[in-house]
Amino acid sequence: MTTSVLVPASLTREAEDKREATRKIGYVARAATVFRVDRLTVYADPDGVEKRGAGFVETVLRYAATPPYLRKEVWDRRDELEYAGVLPALRVRSRTGSGSDESGSLRQGIVTEVGADGRVRVNCGLQHPISLPVPSDMEVGEGERVSVRVSSRRPVRAKLVDEPAAGFVVDAANLDDALARPDAGLTIAASRYGEELTVTKLDQLVERLRGGDGPGGGTGGSDDTDASDDESAPLGDLTVAFGAPERGLPAILDEDPDTVAAETGDERFDLWLNTVPDQGSDVVRTEEAVFATLAPLRLTR
């Protein structure tokens, strides 16, 4: 299952200063970590006002996604990171294997030197960079980020592996392109104008993610078994898009708020969903909406 979250480059448009803008982005990064999001995509909002530049949100998110032990190696001083100290600690849980050959923590590293003997030196947050052989099916270059499985620290035993490290990746893409990705799966637009999320609706969403009927509903079951009836069946891919403060997805997409949730509405999404029914505030901030939306969508039974 690949879970993708799409946020606009105008995410911090109403923040009074760079410090508050950085803190808001940090909350989005925290939500992505807590709910095991695989990819955070920043999409353009051409008519949205972003006082700190179009690349501000993406840069701060990339910094937040970088393990603390690699930040000094990867990032120079940048204006966008002036208040990086207010970002909340993500404390990403290490992924551990279940078998004897795959046990140990999976860490992200950066290649600091490439040798002529098929070995590289990698900084992966241990006391010193470590020398590792490069598997025959891998090619790595200096400055490249790699995954290292560490099975022992004293003495150090580790190896390069072709596996994604824990945490999320950050990229930038056009909204239409992001929704058309092969692993987009079920696409949801989070909006106060969408269909209200209920217990019954959540059951239907889980069924679609397990391969039941409906657009984006996974790969489906075999001829003899309906995957949607099997609680152990893996969930399919999911993409959730959010709007900007005081500028929701209908405004960004230039859609009529009264028609987006109808069958004749925007066809880029499988579903427009209101995950904060009967909200008590006039405005639900984007970072609040991310938490409110991902929490129920992580429920599987």
mmCIF file of C-alpha atoms in Angstrom:
data_model
loop_
_atom_site.group_PDB
_atom_site.id
_atom_site.type_symbol
_atom_site.label_atom_id
_atom_site.label_comp_id
_atom_site.label_asym_id
_atom_site.label_seq_id
_atom_site.Cartn_x
_atom_site.Cartn_y
_atom_site.Cartn_z
ATOM 1 C CA MET A 1 0.000 0.000 0.000
ATOM 2 C CA THR A 2 1.290 3.439 -0.960
ATOM 3 C CA THR A 3 -0.251 6.396 0.841
ATOM 4 C CA SER A 4 0.284 9.783 -0.781
ATOM 5 C CA VAL A 5 -0.719 13.192 0.568
ATOM 6 C CA LEU A 6 -0.950 16.257 -1.664
ATOM 7 C CA VAL A 7 -0.654 19.750 -0.157
ATOM 8 C CA PRO A 8 -0.521 23.101 -1.974
ATOM 9 C CA ALA A 9 2.513 25.358 -2.196
ATOM 10 C CA SER A 10 0.242 28.013 -0.634
ATOM 11 C CA LEU A 11 -0.031 25.954 2.561
ATOM 12 C CA THR A 12 1.371 28.782 4.730
ATOM 13 C CA ARG A 13 -0.197 31.711 2.880
ATOM 14 C CA GLU A 14 -1.917 33.133 5.991
ATOM 15 C CA ALA A 15 0.970 32.628 8.451
ATOM 16 C CA GLU A 16 2.065 35.946 9.961
ATOM 17 C CA ASP A 17 5.792 35.235 9.788
ATOM 18 C CA LYS A 18 8.346 32.630 8.713
ATOM 19 C CA ARG A 19 8.511 31.118 12.189
ATOM 20 C CA GLU A 20 4.783 30.375 12.272
ATOM 21 C CA ALA A 21 4.888 29.151 8.662
ATOM 22 C CA THR A 22 7.665 26.711 9.553
ATOM 23 C CA ARG A 23 5.714 25.435 12.547
ATOM 24 C CA LYS A 24 2.623 24.783 10.380
ATOM 25 C CA ILE A 25 4.680 22.768 7.926
ATOM 26 C CA GLY A 26 6.098 20.818 10.851
ATOM 27 C CA TYR A 27 2.610 19.747 11.907
ATOM 28 C CA VAL A 28 1.977 18.385 8.406
ATOM 29 C CA ALA A 29 5.258 16.468 8.588
ATOM 30 C CA ARG A 30 4.255 15.089 11.997
ATOM 31 C CA ALA A 31 0.908 13.883 10.644
ATOM 32 C CA ALA A 32 2.654 12.218 7.700
ATOM 33 C CA THR A 33 4.955 10.405 10.115
ATOM 34 C CA VAL A 34 2.302 9.391 12.645
ATOM 35 C CA PHE A 35 0.032 7.901 9.986
ATOM 36 C CA ARG A 36 2.816 6.313 7.902
ATOM 37 C CA VAL A 37 2.419 8.392 4.763
ATOM 38 C CA ASP A 38 4.843 7.253 2.069
ATOM 39 C CA ARG A 39 4.949 10.396 -0.053
ATOM 40 C CA LEU A 40 4.193 14.083 0.502
ATOM 41 C CA THR A 41 3.703 15.966 -2.751
ATOM 42 C CA VAL A 42 3.628 19.762 -2.977
ATOM 43 C CA TYR A 43 1.501 20.951 -5.878
ATOM 44 C CA ALA A 44 1.312 24.414 -7.391
ATOM 45 C CA ASP A 45 -1.486 26.830 -6.530
ATOM 46 C CA PRO A 46 -1.032 29.453 -9.277
ATOM 47 C CA ASP A 47 -3.490 31.952 -7.835
ATOM 48 C CA GLY A 48 -2.590 31.384 -4.188
ATOM 49 C CA VAL A 49 -0.433 33.956 -2.431
ATOM 50 C CA GLU A 50 2.719 32.535 -0.836
ATOM 51 C CA LYS A 51 4.771 35.339 0.658
ATOM 52 C CA ARG A 52 7.840 33.194 1.200
ATOM 53 C CA GLY A 53 8.299 31.885 -2.346
ATOM 54 C CA ALA A 54 7.004 28.880 -4.238
ATOM 55 C CA GLY A 55 9.722 26.524 -2.976
ATOM 56 C CA PHE A 56 9.408 27.346 0.725
ATOM 57 C CA VAL A 57 6.977 24.578 1.676
ATOM 58 C CA GLU A 58 8.823 21.916 -0.303
ATOM 59 C CA THR A 59 12.227 22.871 1.136
ATOM 60 C CA VAL A 60 11.054 22.821 4.751
ATOM 61 C CA LEU A 61 9.278 19.499 4.236
ATOM 62 C CA ARG A 62 12.406 17.980 2.654
ATOM 63 C CA TYR A 63 14.458 19.179 5.602
ATOM 64 C CA ALA A 64 11.969 17.763 8.092
ATOM 65 C CA ALA A 65 12.014 14.406 6.274
ATOM 66 C CA THR A 66 15.822 14.220 6.480
ATOM 67 C CA PRO A 67 17.000 12.195 9.505
ATOM 68 C CA PRO A 68 18.575 14.508 12.124
ATOM 69 C CA TYR A 69 21.932 12.745 11.860
ATOM 70 C CA LEU A 70 22.136 13.621 8.137
ATOM 71 C CA ARG A 71 20.905 17.207 8.160
ATOM 72 C CA LYS A 72 24.313 18.809 8.629
ATOM 73 C CA GLU A 73 25.695 16.683 5.784
ATOM 74 C CA VAL A 74 22.811 17.361 3.387
ATOM 75 C CA TRP A 75 21.729 20.928 4.085
ATOM 76 C CA ASP A 76 23.655 24.190 3.950
ATOM 77 C CA ARG A 77 22.381 27.366 5.540
ATOM 78 C CA ARG A 78 19.301 28.502 3.634
ATOM 79 C CA ASP A 79 16.867 31.363 4.164
ATOM 80 C CA GLU A 80 13.921 28.935 4.099
ATOM 81 C CA LEU A 81 15.391 27.066 7.077
ATOM 82 C CA GLU A 82 15.938 30.102 9.313
ATOM 83 C CA TYR A 83 13.451 28.755 11.865
ATOM 84 C CA ALA A 84 14.012 25.023 11.339
ATOM 85 C CA GLY A 85 14.570 24.753 15.094
ATOM 86 C CA VAL A 86 10.813 25.045 15.726
ATOM 87 C CA LEU A 87 10.046 21.922 13.678
ATOM 88 C CA PRO A 88 8.727 19.158 15.937
ATOM 89 C CA ALA A 89 10.834 16.018 16.191
ATOM 90 C CA LEU A 90 9.383 13.330 13.900
ATOM 91 C CA ARG A 91 10.994 10.379 15.728
ATOM 92 C CA VAL A 92 10.400 8.024 12.805
ATOM 93 C CA ARG A 93 10.275 4.406 13.897
ATOM 94 C CA SER A 94 12.971 2.199 12.383
ATOM 95 C CA ARG A 95 11.756 -0.624 10.187
ATOM 96 C CA THR A 96 13.006 -3.988 11.383
ATOM 97 C CA GLY A 97 12.993 -7.283 9.526
ATOM 98 C CA SER A 98 11.460 -10.506 10.830
ATOM 99 C CA GLY A 99 13.964 -13.015 9.450
ATOM 100 C CA SER A 100 17.511 -13.705 10.623
ATOM 101 C CA ASP A 101 18.954 -12.364 7.378
ATOM 102 C CA GLU A 102 16.891 -9.184 7.480
ATOM 103 C CA SER A 103 17.007 -8.342 11.178
ATOM 104 C CA GLY A 104 18.215 -4.994 12.463
ATOM 105 C CA SER A 105 17.249 -1.392 11.930
ATOM 106 C CA LEU A 106 16.905 0.144 8.495
ATOM 107 C CA ARG A 107 18.579 3.539 8.365
ATOM 108 C CA GLN A 108 19.014 6.206 5.745
ATOM 109 C CA GLY A 109 22.587 7.067 4.808
ATOM 110 C CA ILE A 110 24.467 9.302 2.437
ATOM 111 C CA VAL A 111 27.449 8.172 0.369
ATOM 112 C CA THR A 112 30.467 10.330 1.252
ATOM 113 C CA GLU A 113 33.106 8.539 -0.839
ATOM 114 C CA VAL A 114 33.174 6.002 -3.674
ATOM 115 C CA GLY A 115 36.195 3.706 -3.772
ATOM 116 C CA ALA A 116 37.753 1.845 -6.680
ATOM 117 C CA ASP A 117 37.369 -1.517 -4.950
ATOM 118 C CA GLY A 118 33.581 -1.744 -5.174
ATOM 119 C CA ARG A 119 33.123 -0.229 -1.740
ATOM 120 C CA VAL A 120 31.680 3.071 -0.539
ATOM 121 C CA ARG A 121 31.845 5.059 2.669
ATOM 122 C CA VAL A 122 28.433 5.871 4.076
ATOM 123 C CA ASN A 123 27.360 8.260 6.816
ATOM 124 C CA CYS A 124 24.299 6.678 8.413
ATOM 125 C CA GLY A 125 24.363 8.264 11.840
ATOM 126 C CA LEU A 126 26.816 5.911 13.523
ATOM 127 C CA GLN A 127 29.896 7.261 15.289
ATOM 128 C CA HIS A 128 31.884 7.321 12.050
ATOM 129 C CA PRO A 129 31.135 6.771 8.343
ATOM 130 C CA ILE A 130 31.326 3.056 7.535
ATOM 131 C CA SER A 131 32.840 1.239 4.565
ATOM 132 C CA LEU A 132 30.399 -1.087 2.803
ATOM 133 C CA PRO A 133 30.552 -3.250 -0.317
ATOM 134 C CA VAL A 134 28.147 -2.297 -3.077
ATOM 135 C CA PRO A 135 25.876 -5.187 -4.140
ATOM 136 C CA SER A 136 26.361 -6.254 -7.744
ATOM 137 C CA ASP A 137 22.817 -5.192 -8.660
ATOM 138 C CA MET A 138 23.199 -1.651 -7.265
ATOM 139 C CA GLU A 139 24.877 1.502 -8.544
ATOM 140 C CA VAL A 140 25.538 4.364 -6.142
ATOM 141 C CA GLY A 141 27.328 7.675 -6.481
ATOM 142 C CA GLU A 142 28.838 10.200 -4.110
ATOM 143 C CA GLY A 143 26.198 12.280 -2.365
ATOM 144 C CA GLU A 144 23.463 9.739 -3.056
ATOM 145 C CA ARG A 145 21.096 8.674 -0.300
ATOM 146 C CA VAL A 146 20.968 4.951 0.361
ATOM 147 C CA SER A 147 19.331 2.502 2.760
ATOM 148 C CA VAL A 148 21.542 0.649 5.219
ATOM 149 C CA ARG A 149 20.441 -2.275 7.355
ATOM 150 C CA VAL A 150 22.422 -2.280 10.593
ATOM 151 C CA SER A 151 22.356 -5.637 12.401
ATOM 152 C CA SER A 152 24.995 -4.780 15.005
ATOM 153 C CA ARG A 153 26.666 -1.625 16.281
ATOM 154 C CA ARG A 154 29.466 -3.192 18.336
ATOM 155 C CA PRO A 155 31.094 -4.443 16.248
ATOM 156 C CA VAL A 156 29.479 -2.674 13.315
ATOM 157 C CA ARG A 157 27.726 -5.053 10.936
ATOM 158 C CA ALA A 158 25.756 -3.460 8.133
ATOM 159 C CA LYS A 159 24.951 -3.746 4.445
ATOM 160 C CA LEU A 160 23.460 -1.687 1.648
ATOM 161 C CA VAL A 161 19.935 -2.779 0.732
ATOM 162 C CA ASP A 162 17.533 -1.829 -2.027
ATOM 163 C CA GLU A 163 14.672 -0.943 0.316
ATOM 164 C CA PRO A 164 12.923 2.320 1.145
ATOM 165 C CA ALA A 165 13.935 3.698 4.521
ATOM 166 C CA ALA A 166 11.348 4.538 7.147
ATOM 167 C CA GLY A 167 9.558 7.850 6.859
ATOM 168 C CA PHE A 168 8.189 9.720 3.858
ATOM 169 C CA VAL A 169 9.667 11.187 0.685
ATOM 170 C CA VAL A 170 8.899 14.699 -0.539
ATOM 171 C CA ASP A 171 8.454 15.812 -4.125
ATOM 172 C CA ALA A 172 6.751 18.500 -6.197
ATOM 173 C CA ALA A 173 4.339 17.787 -9.025
ATOM 174 C CA ASN A 174 1.434 19.191 -10.958
ATOM 175 C CA LEU A 175 -1.812 18.155 -9.250
ATOM 176 C CA ASP A 176 -3.132 16.368 -12.334
ATOM 177 C CA ASP A 177 0.132 14.457 -12.736
ATOM 178 C CA ALA A 178 0.112 13.400 -9.089
ATOM 179 C CA LEU A 179 -3.444 12.087 -9.373
ATOM 180 C CA ALA A 180 -2.549 10.135 -12.522
ATOM 181 C CA ARG A 181 0.364 8.206 -10.988
ATOM 182 C CA PRO A 182 0.243 4.413 -11.320
ATOM 183 C CA ASP A 183 0.183 4.102 -7.524
ATOM 184 C CA ALA A 184 -2.379 6.870 -6.945
ATOM 185 C CA GLY A 185 -5.049 4.273 -6.131
ATOM 186 C CA LEU A 186 -8.217 5.624 -4.569
ATOM 187 C CA THR A 187 -8.119 9.420 -4.884
ATOM 188 C CA ILE A 188 -9.858 11.527 -2.231
ATOM 189 C CA ALA A 189 -10.346 15.287 -2.085
ATOM 190 C CA ALA A 190 -10.636 16.503 1.512
ATOM 191 C CA SER A 191 -13.156 19.330 1.539
ATOM 192 C CA ARG A 192 -15.959 20.716 3.712
ATOM 193 C CA TYR A 193 -18.120 20.512 0.566
ATOM 194 C CA GLY A 194 -17.640 16.773 0.218
ATOM 195 C CA GLU A 195 -19.752 13.859 1.414
ATOM 196 C CA GLU A 196 -19.718 13.584 5.203
ATOM 197 C CA LEU A 197 -17.603 10.760 6.598
ATOM 198 C CA THR A 198 -19.689 8.322 8.661
ATOM 199 C CA VAL A 199 -19.054 4.874 10.104
ATOM 200 C CA THR A 200 -20.952 3.348 7.169
ATOM 201 C CA LYS A 201 -18.993 5.431 4.663
ATOM 202 C CA LEU A 202 -15.723 4.416 6.281
ATOM 203 C CA ASP A 203 -16.645 0.734 5.924
ATOM 204 C CA GLN A 204 -17.300 1.320 2.233
ATOM 205 C CA LEU A 205 -13.940 3.048 1.806
ATOM 206 C CA VAL A 206 -12.068 0.177 3.483
ATOM 207 C CA GLU A 207 -13.907 -2.266 1.206
ATOM 208 C CA ARG A 208 -12.810 -0.302 -1.863
ATOM 209 C CA LEU A 209 -9.235 -0.158 -0.629
ATOM 210 C CA ARG A 210 -9.256 -3.937 -0.138
ATOM 211 C CA GLY A 211 -10.275 -4.526 -3.729
ATOM 212 C CA GLY A 212 -14.030 -4.096 -3.670
ATOM 213 C CA ASP A 213 -16.095 -2.481 -6.399
ATOM 214 C CA GLY A 214 -15.578 1.117 -7.329
ATOM 215 C CA PRO A 215 -12.918 3.325 -8.902
ATOM 216 C CA GLY A 216 -9.464 3.045 -7.384
ATOM 217 C CA GLY A 217 -10.547 0.011 -5.370
ATOM 218 C CA GLY A 218 -7.280 -1.926 -5.553
ATOM 219 C CA THR A 219 -6.700 -4.975 -7.707
ATOM 220 C CA GLY A 220 -9.712 -6.994 -6.731
ATOM 221 C CA GLY A 221 -9.965 -10.578 -5.482
ATOM 222 C CA SER A 222 -9.814 -13.909 -7.254
ATOM 223 C CA ASP A 223 -12.764 -15.589 -8.914
ATOM 224 C CA ASP A 224 -13.553 -17.551 -5.748
ATOM 225 C CA THR A 225 -12.829 -14.978 -3.052
ATOM 226 C CA ASP A 226 -13.938 -11.414 -2.596
ATOM 227 C CA ALA A 227 -10.918 -9.574 -1.142
ATOM 228 C CA SER A 228 -13.224 -6.996 0.436
ATOM 229 C CA ASP A 229 -14.635 -9.701 2.761
ATOM 230 C CA ASP A 230 -11.184 -10.685 4.034
ATOM 231 C CA GLU A 231 -9.973 -8.450 6.875
ATOM 232 C CA SER A 232 -6.441 -9.748 6.343
ATOM 233 C CA ALA A 233 -6.392 -8.657 2.702
ATOM 234 C CA PRO A 234 -3.872 -5.875 2.077
ATOM 235 C CA LEU A 235 -5.167 -2.385 1.478
ATOM 236 C CA GLY A 236 -4.670 -0.759 -1.899
ATOM 237 C CA ASP A 237 -3.019 2.554 -2.739
ATOM 238 C CA LEU A 238 -4.499 5.820 -1.494
ATOM 239 C CA THR A 239 -4.029 9.488 -2.413
ATOM 240 C CA VAL A 240 -5.541 12.323 -0.362
ATOM 241 C CA ALA A 241 -5.424 15.962 -1.499
ATOM 242 C CA PHE A 242 -5.860 19.037 0.689
ATOM 243 C CA GLY A 243 -6.482 22.687 -0.026
ATOM 244 C CA ALA A 244 -4.937 25.851 1.406
ATOM 245 C CA PRO A 245 -6.052 28.009 4.351
ATOM 246 C CA GLU A 246 -9.167 29.957 3.387
ATOM 247 C CA ARG A 247 -8.711 28.602 -0.127
ATOM 248 C CA GLY A 248 -10.000 25.063 -0.403
ATOM 249 C CA LEU A 249 -9.708 22.629 -3.274
ATOM 250 C CA PRO A 250 -12.804 23.951 -5.130
ATOM 251 C CA ALA A 251 -11.201 27.416 -5.294
ATOM 252 C CA ILE A 252 -7.810 26.024 -6.311
ATOM 253 C CA LEU A 253 -9.410 23.878 -9.038
ATOM 254 C CA ASP A 254 -11.846 26.634 -10.051
ATOM 255 C CA GLU A 255 -14.814 24.361 -9.332
ATOM 256 C CA ASP A 256 -18.283 25.209 -8.051
ATOM 257 C CA PRO A 257 -18.341 24.132 -4.357
ATOM 258 C CA ASP A 258 -21.980 23.051 -4.690
ATOM 259 C CA THR A 259 -21.263 20.533 -7.437
ATOM 260 C CA VAL A 260 -17.840 19.038 -6.653
ATOM 261 C CA ALA A 261 -19.296 16.115 -4.691
ATOM 262 C CA ALA A 262 -21.922 15.278 -7.301
ATOM 263 C CA GLU A 263 -21.484 12.540 -9.902
ATOM 264 C CA THR A 264 -21.104 15.260 -12.514
ATOM 265 C CA GLY A 265 -18.414 17.015 -10.462
ATOM 266 C CA ASP A 266 -14.642 16.973 -10.783
ATOM 267 C CA GLU A 267 -13.611 13.648 -12.350
ATOM 268 C CA ARG A 268 -10.017 13.849 -11.134
ATOM 269 C CA PHE A 269 -11.093 12.430 -7.769
ATOM 270 C CA ASP A 270 -12.955 9.238 -6.918
ATOM 271 C CA LEU A 271 -14.499 10.939 -3.897
ATOM 272 C CA TRP A 272 -14.896 14.325 -2.255
ATOM 273 C CA LEU A 273 -14.941 13.730 1.498
ATOM 274 C CA ASN A 274 -15.749 15.939 4.491
ATOM 275 C CA THR A 275 -13.842 14.404 7.407
ATOM 276 C CA VAL A 276 -14.860 17.125 9.901
ATOM 277 C CA PRO A 277 -18.664 17.095 9.730
ATOM 278 C CA ASP A 278 -20.459 19.862 11.598
ATOM 279 C CA GLN A 279 -17.181 21.670 12.242
ATOM 280 C CA GLY A 280 -17.238 24.096 15.145
ATOM 281 C CA SER A 281 -14.803 26.575 13.597
ATOM 282 C CA ASP A 282 -15.370 28.659 10.496
ATOM 283 C CA VAL A 283 -12.052 27.408 9.109
ATOM 284 C CA VAL A 284 -10.252 24.101 9.613
ATOM 285 C CA ARG A 285 -6.572 24.724 9.008
ATOM 286 C CA THR A 286 -4.795 22.500 6.525
ATOM 287 C CA GLU A 287 -2.528 20.934 9.141
ATOM 288 C CA GLU A 288 -5.600 20.179 11.282
ATOM 289 C CA ALA A 289 -7.422 18.680 8.300
ATOM 290 C CA VAL A 290 -4.482 16.362 7.578
ATOM 291 C CA PHE A 291 -4.670 14.882 11.097
ATOM 292 C CA ALA A 292 -8.485 14.725 11.054
ATOM 293 C CA THR A 293 -8.532 12.971 7.679
ATOM 294 C CA LEU A 294 -5.685 10.489 7.995
ATOM 295 C CA ALA A 295 -6.760 9.265 11.443
ATOM 296 C CA PRO A 296 -10.025 7.602 10.351
ATOM 297 C CA LEU A 297 -8.587 6.474 6.994
ATOM 298 C CA ARG A 298 -5.974 4.424 8.873
ATOM 299 C CA LEU A 299 -8.734 2.371 10.550
ATOM 300 C CA THR A 300 -9.130 -1.041 8.931
ATOM 301 C CA ARG A 301 -11.886 -2.721 10.916
#
